[in-house]
Amino acid sequence: MAAPAVQFWFEFASAYSYPAAMRIEPLAKARGVHIEWRPFLLGPIFAAQGWKDSPFNLYPVKGRYMVRDLERTCAALDLPFVLPTPFAQNGLLCARIATALEGPLRARFVRSVYQLEFGEGRDISDPLTAADALRRAGLDSALLERAQTDDVKAALRAATEEAQRLGVFGAPTFAAGDELFWGNDRLEAALDWALQGHL
Amino acid sequence: MAAPAVQFWFEFASAYSYPAAMRIEPLAKARGVHIEWRPFLLGPIFAAQGWKDSPFNLYPVKGRYMVRDLERTCAALDLPFVLPTPFAQNGLLCARIATALEGPLRARFVRSVYQLEFGEGRDISDPLTAADALRRAGLDSALLERAQTDDVKAALRAATEEAQRLGVFGAPTFAAGDELFWGNDRLEAALDWALQGHL
């Protein structure tokens, strides 16, 4: 029997994907669950729902709540939290770089991006910030160019279409077999579901 | 110093208010936190955001996820779950009855309504269902008439305006001092916040 596995679908524009990315590996390791890190884009999925912006901008009362909720959530995890300007950030470049990477290197790069974006409030659409993220993750800056090749672009588009087919409508989403779990607060439930062999 | 307290803002149309209503009192009691049960109406608040229906109906992919998520959540709590038809239900009559009640009687009636609505899939806009809820809670059916008096109607309207002023945008919402916690999955965080005297 294969080791239990969970797909972690994340979006760099998504603020709740930040605490999820920072805490998923220790929780998964403690349960013996393998994590597949899956970058994708929410833009096309939101557009299909008729949204042209983050729901937190479309609904300002909800947006203010989100910031406070993230402040509390990150404080409890001892993570710094700074809402970047603009919010939501354009994560296309970083999503392509993540797509060009695999396995633990991808995970390490993704955490570096989130630390810069929501830990320090940096603009991750700036190639200099992406270069910083690569440096902090100990990765080659040549990935900036590699990320802009047609095969990487196509792979990210295919991942986004796969997410849409699965029924992903927000981020972070955790997929354990056919079951989807949406939101940082469902992370433990997804890992437990995979572990308990409901699959 | 007053005992720590949390306001529990609930809506009978809200499916996630059901598990919250069923589990809040034992969790609060274990922490010595007092719960103030606050019925209100989401309709006017959703309308102010431009929604004329439940977001779970407006966004069907999200709606299907919600049903599955509630099935899992309720199974873990050993609660039956049946999505009532139609969804969302019109909870006006029951919200008025809840408003006409106080303290533990209100809480008992609210739980009876949720059990009928989401445990058995009954239509709570039907006065016969409301009468059943009163009977199961050991309350007088005269409350059906009392609920339709002008002072009760005005009190429910005032509660809804109070919720809107507080920044409530969905249900369930837990208020601990100035802090709002949205969603059944934030219940423990709200109780702990009140208990830790952050207020």
Short mmCIF file of N, CA and C in Angstrom, two decimals, chain A residues 16 49-51 58-59 61-62 65-66 68-69 72-73 167-169 179-186 193, chain B residues 16 49-51 58-59 61-62 65-66 68-69 72-73 167-169 179-186 193:
data_model
loop_
_atom_site.label_atom_id
_atom_site.label_comp_id
_atom_site.label_asym_id
_atom_site.label_seq_id
_atom_site.Cartn_x
_atom_site.Cartn_y
_atom_site.Cartn_z
N TYR A 16 -4.36 32.98 3.52
CA TYR A 16 -4.47 31.80 4.40
C TYR A 16 -3.58 30.65 3.93
N GLN A 49 -16.44 32.25 -11.42
CA GLN A 49 -17.50 32.51 -10.43
C GLN A 49 -18.00 33.94 -10.52
N GLY A 50 -17.43 34.72 -11.45
CA GLY A 50 -17.88 36.09 -11.64
C GLY A 50 -17.12 37.11 -10.80
N TRP A 51 -16.02 36.66 -10.15
CA TRP A 51 -15.22 37.59 -9.34
C TRP A 51 -14.03 38.06 -10.14
N LEU A 58 -13.64 42.49 -2.51
CA LEU A 58 -15.02 42.69 -2.96
C LEU A 58 -15.94 42.95 -1.77
N TYR A 59 -15.64 42.33 -0.62
CA TYR A 59 -16.47 42.47 0.57
C TYR A 59 -15.60 43.03 1.70
N VAL A 61 -15.98 44.40 4.63
CA VAL A 61 -16.19 44.02 6.02
C VAL A 61 -15.52 42.66 6.29
N LYS A 62 -15.67 41.75 5.32
CA LYS A 62 -15.03 40.44 5.41
C LYS A 62 -13.50 40.59 5.30
N TYR A 65 -12.09 41.65 8.60
CA TYR A 65 -12.10 40.50 9.50
C TYR A 65 -10.92 39.58 9.18
N MET A 66 -10.71 39.32 7.88
CA MET A 66 -9.65 38.40 7.46
C MET A 66 -8.29 38.84 8.02
N ARG A 68 -7.64 40.68 10.67
CA ARG A 68 -7.57 40.46 12.12
C ARG A 68 -7.45 38.97 12.43
N ASP A 69 -8.20 38.15 11.70
CA ASP A 69 -8.16 36.70 11.94
C ASP A 69 -6.75 36.16 11.63
N ARG A 72 -4.33 37.09 14.43
CA ARG A 72 -4.46 36.18 15.58
C ARG A 72 -3.88 34.81 15.26
N THR A 73 -4.22 34.28 14.06
CA THR A 73 -3.77 32.94 13.67
C THR A 73 -2.24 32.88 13.62
N GLY A 167 -12.69 20.55 -8.41
CA GLY A 167 -13.69 21.29 -7.63
C GLY A 167 -13.07 22.29 -6.67
N VAL A 168 -11.79 22.59 -6.87
CA VAL A 168 -11.13 23.60 -6.03
C VAL A 168 -11.73 24.97 -6.36
N PHE A 169 -12.11 25.72 -5.32
CA PHE A 169 -12.72 27.04 -5.54
C PHE A 169 -12.04 28.11 -4.69
N GLU A 179 -11.53 13.55 -1.55
CA GLU A 179 -12.08 14.51 -0.60
C GLU A 179 -11.29 15.82 -0.64
N LEU A 180 -12.03 16.93 -0.68
CA LEU A 180 -11.40 18.25 -0.61
C LEU A 180 -11.62 18.84 0.78
N PHE A 181 -10.60 19.52 1.26
CA PHE A 181 -10.68 20.25 2.53
C PHE A 181 -10.18 21.66 2.25
N TRP A 182 -11.03 22.63 2.50
CA TRP A 182 -10.72 24.01 2.13
C TRP A 182 -10.38 24.84 3.36
N GLY A 183 -9.24 25.51 3.31
CA GLY A 183 -8.88 26.46 4.37
C GLY A 183 -7.80 25.93 5.28
N ASN A 184 -6.95 26.85 5.72
CA ASN A 184 -5.88 26.53 6.67
C ASN A 184 -6.42 25.75 7.87
N ASP A 185 -7.65 26.07 8.30
CA ASP A 185 -8.20 25.43 9.49
C ASP A 185 -8.68 24.00 9.23
N ARG A 186 -8.60 23.53 7.99
CA ARG A 186 -8.96 22.13 7.69
C ARG A 186 -7.73 21.26 7.46
N TRP A 193 -7.64 12.45 7.61
CA TRP A 193 -8.45 11.69 6.66
C TRP A 193 -7.55 10.76 5.83
N TYR B 16 -23.75 26.05 9.17
CA TYR B 16 -22.64 25.90 10.12
C TYR B 16 -23.01 26.37 11.52
N GLN B 49 -24.36 43.50 1.09
CA GLN B 49 -23.16 43.06 0.33
C GLN B 49 -23.50 42.74 -1.11
N GLY B 50 -24.79 42.91 -1.47
CA GLY B 50 -25.20 42.65 -2.85
C GLY B 50 -25.63 41.22 -3.11
N TRP B 51 -25.80 40.42 -2.04
CA TRP B 51 -26.24 39.04 -2.22
C TRP B 51 -27.73 38.93 -1.96
N LEU B 58 -25.32 30.84 -4.53
CA LEU B 58 -24.76 31.72 -5.56
C LEU B 58 -23.53 31.07 -6.20
N TYR B 59 -22.79 30.29 -5.43
CA TYR B 59 -21.57 29.65 -5.92
C TYR B 59 -21.71 28.14 -5.73
N VAL B 61 -20.30 25.40 -6.77
CA VAL B 61 -19.14 24.54 -6.47
C VAL B 61 -18.85 24.61 -4.96
N LYS B 62 -18.94 25.82 -4.44
CA LYS B 62 -18.74 26.04 -3.01
C LYS B 62 -19.88 25.40 -2.21
N TYR B 65 -19.31 21.70 -1.89
CA TYR B 65 -18.26 21.49 -0.90
C TYR B 65 -18.84 21.63 0.51
N MET B 66 -19.66 22.67 0.72
CA MET B 66 -20.22 22.92 2.05
C MET B 66 -20.98 21.70 2.57
N ARG B 68 -20.62 18.54 1.76
CA ARG B 68 -19.70 17.46 2.10
C ARG B 68 -18.95 17.78 3.39
N ASP B 69 -18.52 19.03 3.52
CA ASP B 69 -17.79 19.45 4.72
C ASP B 69 -18.66 19.31 5.96
N ARG B 72 -19.00 15.62 6.94
CA ARG B 72 -17.82 15.16 7.69
C ARG B 72 -17.80 15.75 9.09
N THR B 73 -18.07 17.07 9.19
CA THR B 73 -18.03 17.76 10.49
C THR B 73 -19.04 17.15 11.45
N GLY B 167 -19.93 44.43 12.90
CA GLY B 167 -19.12 43.94 11.78
C GLY B 167 -19.39 42.48 11.45
N VAL B 168 -20.51 41.94 11.97
CA VAL B 168 -20.88 40.57 11.64
C VAL B 168 -21.27 40.50 10.17
N PHE B 169 -20.72 39.53 9.43
CA PHE B 169 -21.03 39.40 7.99
C PHE B 169 -21.43 37.98 7.64
N GLU B 179 -13.52 41.46 19.79
CA GLU B 179 -13.00 40.53 18.79
C GLU B 179 -14.11 39.67 18.22
N LEU B 180 -14.14 39.55 16.89
CA LEU B 180 -15.09 38.65 16.23
C LEU B 180 -14.37 37.39 15.75
N PHE B 181 -15.08 36.28 15.87
CA PHE B 181 -14.57 35.01 15.37
C PHE B 181 -15.69 34.42 14.52
N TRP B 182 -15.40 34.16 13.25
CA TRP B 182 -16.43 33.74 12.30
C TRP B 182 -16.27 32.26 11.96
N GLY B 183 -17.36 31.52 12.13
CA GLY B 183 -17.36 30.12 11.70
C GLY B 183 -17.31 29.15 12.85
N ASN B 184 -18.00 28.03 12.66
CA ASN B 184 -18.01 26.96 13.65
C ASN B 184 -16.60 26.57 14.06
N ASP B 185 -15.66 26.63 13.12
CA ASP B 185 -14.29 26.20 13.41
C ASP B 185 -13.50 27.24 14.20
N ARG B 186 -14.11 28.38 14.52
CA ARG B 186 -13.43 29.36 15.37
C ARG B 186 -14.02 29.37 16.79
N TRP B 193 -10.14 32.95 23.84
CA TRP B 193 -9.85 34.39 23.87
C TRP B 193 -10.54 35.04 25.07
#
